Structure formats: structure tokens, C-alpha cells
Amino acid sequence: MSIIGQYVKQERRKAGLTQEEFALRSGLGLRFVRELEQGKETVRLDKVNQALKMFGMQAVPGKLAEREE
């Protein structure tokens, strides 16, 4: 799962929202929310930022973190 997808899922749950409710409130499609939370690598950055905006966040450039697998 991607870091952003994991973050969105965690914050959505903290807010007590289902994926469907989050999709409606954020103006995103349910399919996009599901794919984001599942870590799909080919998602649109503008939509990622639309999701993150719900929590006062945005995706910004940063150093690559070493992946633990």
C-alpha cells in the first residue's frame, strides 16, 4: 500500500467516513478512492491532492524513502 493511500485510509477512518461517504464529500469517484487506498501506482496527482485536501494536506516533492519489503 502506498504511503498516501495508507494515510488517506487512516484519516478517513478517524473521521468516521466510509469510502462512499469520503468519495461524496471530496468530490471524487468511489473507484478512485478504492484504488488510492489499495496503493494503485497510476493515479492522477490532481485527484490525490483533492483527497488530501480533505485533511489539510497536499502531495509535495520529497526525498525517496527506502522501501521495506
PDB file of N, CA and C in Angstrom:
ATOM      1  N   MET A   1       0.855  -1.175   0.000  1.00  0.00           N
ATOM      2  CA  MET A   1       0.000   0.000   0.000  1.00  0.00           C
ATOM      3  C   MET A   1       0.901   1.238   0.000  1.00  0.00           C
ATOM      4  N   SER A   2       0.530   2.246  -0.745  1.00  0.00           N
ATOM      5  CA  SER A   2       1.320   3.466  -0.792  1.00  0.00           C
ATOM      6  C   SER A   2       1.168   4.254   0.501  1.00  0.00           C
ATOM      7  N   ILE A   3       2.152   5.087   0.786  1.00  0.00           N
ATOM      8  CA  ILE A   3       2.105   5.917   1.991  1.00  0.00           C
ATOM      9  C   ILE A   3       0.894   6.838   1.947  1.00  0.00           C
ATOM     10  N   ILE A   4       0.629   7.433   0.795  1.00  0.00           N
ATOM     11  CA  ILE A   4      -0.509   8.351   0.687  1.00  0.00           C
ATOM     12  C   ILE A   4      -1.815   7.590   0.828  1.00  0.00           C
ATOM     13  N   GLY A   5      -1.923   6.463   0.171  1.00  0.00           N
ATOM     14  CA  GLY A   5      -3.135   5.653   0.287  1.00  0.00           C
ATOM     15  C   GLY A   5      -3.384   5.217   1.711  1.00  0.00           C
ATOM     16  N   GLN A   6      -2.324   4.827   2.385  1.00  0.00           N
ATOM     17  CA  GLN A   6      -2.417   4.406   3.783  1.00  0.00           C
ATOM     18  C   GLN A   6      -2.866   5.586   4.656  1.00  0.00           C
ATOM     19  N   TYR A   7      -2.306   6.764   4.390  1.00  0.00           N
ATOM     20  CA  TYR A   7      -2.667   7.966   5.144  1.00  0.00           C
ATOM     21  C   TYR A   7      -4.139   8.315   4.951  1.00  0.00           C
ATOM     22  N   VAL A   8      -4.582   8.319   3.705  1.00  0.00           N
ATOM     23  CA  VAL A   8      -5.981   8.659   3.414  1.00  0.00           C
ATOM     24  C   VAL A   8      -6.918   7.682   4.107  1.00  0.00           C
ATOM     25  N   LYS A   9      -6.610   6.405   4.040  1.00  0.00           N
ATOM     26  CA  LYS A   9      -7.451   5.387   4.673  1.00  0.00           C
ATOM     27  C   LYS A   9      -7.514   5.599   6.185  1.00  0.00           C
ATOM     28  N   GLN A  10      -6.363   5.841   6.784  1.00  0.00           N
ATOM     29  CA  GLN A  10      -6.300   6.052   8.230  1.00  0.00           C
ATOM     30  C   GLN A  10      -7.101   7.297   8.644  1.00  0.00           C
ATOM     31  N   GLU A  11      -6.914   8.395   7.942  1.00  0.00           N
ATOM     32  CA  GLU A  11      -7.602   9.629   8.292  1.00  0.00           C
ATOM     33  C   GLU A  11      -9.101   9.546   8.003  1.00  0.00           C
ATOM     34  N   ARG A  12      -9.448   8.857   6.922  1.00  0.00           N
ATOM     35  CA  ARG A  12     -10.867   8.670   6.595  1.00  0.00           C
ATOM     36  C   ARG A  12     -11.552   7.902   7.715  1.00  0.00           C
ATOM     37  N   ARG A  13     -10.899   6.857   8.184  1.00  0.00           N
ATOM     38  CA  ARG A  13     -11.469   6.056   9.274  1.00  0.00           C
ATOM     39  C   ARG A  13     -11.562   6.864  10.566  1.00  0.00           C
ATOM     40  N   LYS A  14     -10.521   7.667  10.856  1.00  0.00           N
ATOM     41  CA  LYS A  14     -10.558   8.519  12.044  1.00  0.00           C
ATOM     42  C   LYS A  14     -11.749   9.474  11.989  1.00  0.00           C
ATOM     43  N   ALA A  15     -12.052   9.942  10.781  1.00  0.00           N
ATOM     44  CA  ALA A  15     -13.173  10.862  10.588  1.00  0.00           C
ATOM     45  C   ALA A  15     -14.512  10.133  10.615  1.00  0.00           C
ATOM     46  N   GLY A  16     -14.471   8.807  10.691  1.00  0.00           N
ATOM     47  CA  GLY A  16     -15.694   8.016  10.742  1.00  0.00           C
ATOM     48  C   GLY A  16     -16.441   7.948   9.428  1.00  0.00           C
ATOM     49  N   LEU A  17     -15.694   8.037   8.331  1.00  0.00           N
ATOM     50  CA  LEU A  17     -16.313   8.021   6.999  1.00  0.00           C
ATOM     51  C   LEU A  17     -16.079   6.693   6.295  1.00  0.00           C
ATOM     52  N   THR A  18     -17.099   6.228   5.607  1.00  0.00           N
ATOM     53  CA  THR A  18     -16.925   5.077   4.723  1.00  0.00           C
ATOM     54  C   THR A  18     -16.243   5.584   3.455  1.00  0.00           C
ATOM     55  N   GLN A  19     -15.790   4.664   2.632  1.00  0.00           N
ATOM     56  CA  GLN A  19     -15.218   5.077   1.347  1.00  0.00           C
ATOM     57  C   GLN A  19     -16.247   5.837   0.525  1.00  0.00           C
ATOM     58  N   GLU A  20     -17.487   5.386   0.565  1.00  0.00           N
ATOM     59  CA  GLU A  20     -18.554   6.030  -0.191  1.00  0.00           C
ATOM     60  C   GLU A  20     -18.785   7.458   0.296  1.00  0.00           C
ATOM     61  N   GLU A  21     -18.841   7.647   1.611  1.00  0.00           N
ATOM     62  CA  GLU A  21     -19.057   8.978   2.176  1.00  0.00           C
ATOM     63  C   GLU A  21     -17.885   9.902   1.851  1.00  0.00           C
ATOM     64  N   PHE A  22     -16.673   9.360   1.965  1.00  0.00           N
ATOM     65  CA  PHE A  22     -15.497  10.158   1.640  1.00  0.00           C
ATOM     66  C   PHE A  22     -15.510  10.585   0.186  1.00  0.00           C
ATOM     67  N   ALA A  23     -15.852   9.659  -0.696  1.00  0.00           N
ATOM     68  CA  ALA A  23     -15.911   9.977  -2.125  1.00  0.00           C
ATOM     69  C   ALA A  23     -16.908  11.105  -2.386  1.00  0.00           C
ATOM     70  N   LEU A  24     -18.070  11.020  -1.786  1.00  0.00           N
ATOM     71  CA  LEU A  24     -19.080  12.059  -1.981  1.00  0.00           C
ATOM     72  C   LEU A  24     -18.614  13.407  -1.451  1.00  0.00           C
ATOM     73  N   ARG A  25     -18.081  13.435  -0.251  1.00  0.00           N
ATOM     74  CA  ARG A  25     -17.654  14.697   0.373  1.00  0.00           C
ATOM     75  C   ARG A  25     -16.465  15.332  -0.333  1.00  0.00           C
ATOM     76  N   SER A  26     -15.577  14.509  -0.866  1.00  0.00           N
ATOM     77  CA  SER A  26     -14.382  15.040  -1.514  1.00  0.00           C
ATOM     78  C   SER A  26     -14.601  15.345  -2.990  1.00  0.00           C
ATOM     79  N   GLY A  27     -15.711  14.864  -3.536  1.00  0.00           N
ATOM     80  CA  GLY A  27     -15.975  15.074  -4.956  1.00  0.00           C
ATOM     81  C   GLY A  27     -15.227  14.107  -5.853  1.00  0.00           C
ATOM     82  N   LEU A  28     -14.755  13.032  -5.281  1.00  0.00           N
ATOM     83  CA  LEU A  28     -14.026  12.017  -6.037  1.00  0.00           C
ATOM     84  C   LEU A  28     -14.921  10.812  -6.298  1.00  0.00           C
ATOM     85  N   GLY A  29     -14.544  10.004  -7.253  1.00  0.00           N
ATOM     86  CA  GLY A  29     -15.278   8.780  -7.523  1.00  0.00           C
ATOM     87  C   GLY A  29     -14.909   7.690  -6.526  1.00  0.00           C
ATOM     88  N   LEU A  30     -15.851   6.839  -6.231  1.00  0.00           N
ATOM     89  CA  LEU A  30     -15.618   5.735  -5.309  1.00  0.00           C
ATOM     90  C   LEU A  30     -14.495   4.831  -5.819  1.00  0.00           C
ATOM     91  N   ARG A  31     -14.476   4.573  -7.107  1.00  0.00           N
ATOM     92  CA  ARG A  31     -13.426   3.722  -7.683  1.00  0.00           C
ATOM     93  C   ARG A  31     -12.046   4.320  -7.422  1.00  0.00           C
ATOM     94  N   PHE A  32     -11.924   5.642  -7.596  1.00  0.00           N
ATOM     95  CA  PHE A  32     -10.640   6.293  -7.350  1.00  0.00           C
ATOM     96  C   PHE A  32     -10.224   6.131  -5.894  1.00  0.00           C
ATOM     97  N   VAL A  33     -11.139   6.363  -4.963  1.00  0.00           N
ATOM     98  CA  VAL A  33     -10.834   6.246  -3.536  1.00  0.00           C
ATOM     99  C   VAL A  33     -10.369   4.829  -3.222  1.00  0.00           C
ATOM    100  N   ARG A  34     -11.060   3.843  -3.737  1.00  0.00           N
ATOM    101  CA  ARG A  34     -10.670   2.444  -3.500  1.00  0.00           C
ATOM    102  C   ARG A  34      -9.278   2.160  -4.052  1.00  0.00           C
ATOM    103  N   GLU A  35      -9.019   2.596  -5.276  1.00  0.00           N
ATOM    104  CA  GLU A  35      -7.712   2.343  -5.897  1.00  0.00           C
ATOM    105  C   GLU A  35      -6.600   3.085  -5.160  1.00  0.00           C
ATOM    106  N   LEU A  36      -6.875   4.307  -4.710  1.00  0.00           N
ATOM    107  CA  LEU A  36      -5.879   5.071  -3.957  1.00  0.00           C
ATOM    108  C   LEU A  36      -5.523   4.350  -2.669  1.00  0.00           C
ATOM    109  N   GLU A  37      -6.531   3.916  -1.927  1.00  0.00           N
ATOM    110  CA  GLU A  37      -6.296   3.233  -0.663  1.00  0.00           C
ATOM    111  C   GLU A  37      -5.631   1.876  -0.859  1.00  0.00           C
ATOM    112  N   GLN A  38      -5.816   1.265  -2.004  1.00  0.00           N
ATOM    113  CA  GLN A  38      -5.195  -0.035  -2.280  1.00  0.00           C
ATOM    114  C   GLN A  38      -3.779   0.116  -2.828  1.00  0.00           C
ATOM    115  N   GLY A  39      -3.342   1.360  -3.032  1.00  0.00           N
ATOM    116  CA  GLY A  39      -1.970   1.610  -3.455  1.00  0.00           C
ATOM    117  C   GLY A  39      -1.718   1.557  -4.943  1.00  0.00           C
ATOM    118  N   LYS A  40      -2.759   1.749  -5.754  1.00  0.00           N
ATOM    119  CA  LYS A  40      -2.554   1.756  -7.199  1.00  0.00           C
ATOM    120  C   LYS A  40      -1.537   2.834  -7.545  1.00  0.00           C
ATOM    121  N   GLU A  41      -0.557   2.487  -8.335  1.00  0.00           N
ATOM    122  CA  GLU A  41       0.547   3.400  -8.625  1.00  0.00           C
ATOM    123  C   GLU A  41       0.223   4.437  -9.689  1.00  0.00           C
ATOM    124  N   THR A  42      -0.747   4.190 -10.520  1.00  0.00           N
ATOM    125  CA  THR A  42      -1.048   5.124 -11.607  1.00  0.00           C
ATOM    126  C   THR A  42      -2.334   5.886 -11.309  1.00  0.00           C
ATOM    127  N   VAL A  43      -2.246   6.796 -10.354  1.00  0.00           N
ATOM    128  CA  VAL A  43      -3.381   7.659 -10.040  1.00  0.00           C
ATOM    129  C   VAL A  43      -3.013   9.093 -10.391  1.00  0.00           C
ATOM    130  N   ARG A  44      -4.012   9.900 -10.668  1.00  0.00           N
ATOM    131  CA  ARG A  44      -3.776  11.288 -11.048  1.00  0.00           C
ATOM    132  C   ARG A  44      -3.433  12.134  -9.822  1.00  0.00           C
ATOM    133  N   LEU A  45      -2.349  12.874  -9.920  1.00  0.00           N
ATOM    134  CA  LEU A  45      -1.886  13.683  -8.808  1.00  0.00           C
ATOM    135  C   LEU A  45      -2.905  14.745  -8.398  1.00  0.00           C
ATOM    136  N   ASP A  46      -3.616  15.321  -9.365  1.00  0.00           N
ATOM    137  CA  ASP A  46      -4.623  16.327  -9.004  1.00  0.00           C
ATOM    138  C   ASP A  46      -5.715  15.714  -8.139  1.00  0.00           C
ATOM    139  N   LYS A  47      -6.077  14.483  -8.419  1.00  0.00           N
ATOM    140  CA  LYS A  47      -7.093  13.812  -7.613  1.00  0.00           C
ATOM    141  C   LYS A  47      -6.540  13.381  -6.257  1.00  0.00           C
ATOM    142  N   VAL A  48      -5.269  12.992  -6.226  1.00  0.00           N
ATOM    143  CA  VAL A  48      -4.630  12.668  -4.950  1.00  0.00           C
ATOM    144  C   VAL A  48      -4.675  13.906  -4.053  1.00  0.00           C
ATOM    145  N   ASN A  49      -4.329  15.058  -4.606  1.00  0.00           N
ATOM    146  CA  ASN A  49      -4.360  16.289  -3.829  1.00  0.00           C
ATOM    147  C   ASN A  49      -5.776  16.678  -3.433  1.00  0.00           C
ATOM    148  N   GLN A  50      -6.736  16.363  -4.252  1.00  0.00           N
ATOM    149  CA  GLN A  50      -8.136  16.610  -3.899  1.00  0.00           C
ATOM    150  C   GLN A  50      -8.527  15.779  -2.675  1.00  0.00           C
ATOM    151  N   ALA A  51      -8.057  14.540  -2.624  1.00  0.00           N
ATOM    152  CA  ALA A  51      -8.326  13.675  -1.472  1.00  0.00           C
ATOM    153  C   ALA A  51      -7.591  14.190  -0.235  1.00  0.00           C
ATOM    154  N   LEU A  52      -6.316  14.536  -0.380  1.00  0.00           N
ATOM    155  CA  LEU A  52      -5.521  15.005   0.746  1.00  0.00           C
ATOM    156  C   LEU A  52      -6.028  16.334   1.297  1.00  0.00           C
ATOM    157  N   LYS A  53      -6.615  17.148   0.431  1.00  0.00           N
ATOM    158  CA  LYS A  53      -7.148  18.451   0.852  1.00  0.00           C
ATOM    159  C   LYS A  53      -8.206  18.287   1.942  1.00  0.00           C
ATOM    160  N   MET A  54      -8.901  17.168   1.956  1.00  0.00           N
ATOM    161  CA  MET A  54      -9.912  16.901   2.981  1.00  0.00           C
ATOM    162  C   MET A  54      -9.290  16.896   4.385  1.00  0.00           C
ATOM    163  N   PHE A  55      -7.993  16.661   4.472  1.00  0.00           N
ATOM    164  CA  PHE A  55      -7.295  16.595   5.755  1.00  0.00           C
ATOM    165  C   PHE A  55      -6.271  17.722   5.902  1.00  0.00           C
ATOM    166  N   GLY A  56      -6.403  18.756   5.054  1.00  0.00           N
ATOM    167  CA  GLY A  56      -5.497  19.896   5.124  1.00  0.00           C
ATOM    168  C   GLY A  56      -4.083  19.582   4.669  1.00  0.00           C
ATOM    169  N   MET A  57      -3.934  18.624   3.770  1.00  0.00           N
ATOM    170  CA  MET A  57      -2.612  18.189   3.306  1.00  0.00           C
ATOM    171  C   MET A  57      -2.550  18.259   1.779  1.00  0.00           C
ATOM    172  N   GLN A  58      -1.312  18.148   1.250  1.00  0.00           N
ATOM    173  CA  GLN A  58      -1.110  18.042  -0.186  1.00  0.00           C
ATOM    174  C   GLN A  58       0.153  17.252  -0.461  1.00  0.00           C
ATOM    175  N   ALA A  59       0.220  16.643  -1.623  1.00  0.00           N
ATOM    176  CA  ALA A  59       1.406  15.891  -2.027  1.00  0.00           C
ATOM    177  C   ALA A  59       2.443  16.896  -2.523  1.00  0.00           C
ATOM    178  N   VAL A  60       3.661  16.762  -2.021  1.00  0.00           N
ATOM    179  CA  VAL A  60       4.743  17.665  -2.415  1.00  0.00           C
ATOM    180  C   VAL A  60       5.984  16.840  -2.724  1.00  0.00           C
ATOM    181  N   PRO A  61       6.913  17.393  -3.496  1.00  0.00           N
ATOM    182  CA  PRO A  61       8.144  16.662  -3.775  1.00  0.00           C
ATOM    183  C   PRO A  61       8.916  16.386  -2.487  1.00  0.00           C
ATOM    184  N   GLY A  62       9.524  15.234  -2.430  1.00  0.00           N
ATOM    185  CA  GLY A  62      10.321  14.866  -1.268  1.00  0.00           C
ATOM    186  C   GLY A  62      11.324  13.797  -1.628  1.00  0.00           C
ATOM    187  N   LYS A  63      12.248  13.587  -0.739  1.00  0.00           N
ATOM    188  CA  LYS A  63      13.264  12.555  -0.940  1.00  0.00           C
ATOM    189  C   LYS A  63      12.608  11.189  -0.965  1.00  0.00           C
ATOM    190  N   LEU A  64      13.130  10.306  -1.774  1.00  0.00           N
ATOM    191  CA  LEU A  64      12.624   8.937  -1.821  1.00  0.00           C
ATOM    192  C   LEU A  64      13.009   8.222  -0.546  1.00  0.00           C
ATOM    193  N   ALA A  65      12.062   7.557   0.035  1.00  0.00           N
ATOM    194  CA  ALA A  65      12.318   6.753   1.221  1.00  0.00           C
ATOM    195  C   ALA A  65      12.670   5.344   0.773  1.00  0.00           C
ATOM    196  N   GLU A  66      13.559   4.701   1.489  1.00  0.00           N
ATOM    197  CA  GLU A  66      13.894   3.322   1.149  1.00  0.00           C
ATOM    198  C   GLU A  66      12.731   2.447   1.539  1.00  0.00           C
ATOM    199  N   ARG A  67      12.319   1.590   0.646  1.00  0.00           N
ATOM    200  CA  ARG A  67      11.155   0.716   0.882  1.00  0.00           C
ATOM    201  C   ARG A  67      11.586  -0.500   1.677  1.00  0.00           C
ATOM    202  N   GLU A  68      10.772  -0.800   2.666  1.00  0.00           N
ATOM    203  CA  GLU A  68      10.979  -2.043   3.423  1.00  0.00           C
ATOM    204  C   GLU A  68      10.058  -3.092   2.835  1.00  0.00           C
ATOM    205  N   GLU A  69      10.629  -4.208   2.429  1.00  0.00           N
ATOM    206  CA  GLU A  69       9.794  -5.249   1.841  1.00  0.00           C
ATOM    207  C   GLU A  69      10.027  -6.556   2.496  1.00  0.00           C
TER     208      GLU A  69
END
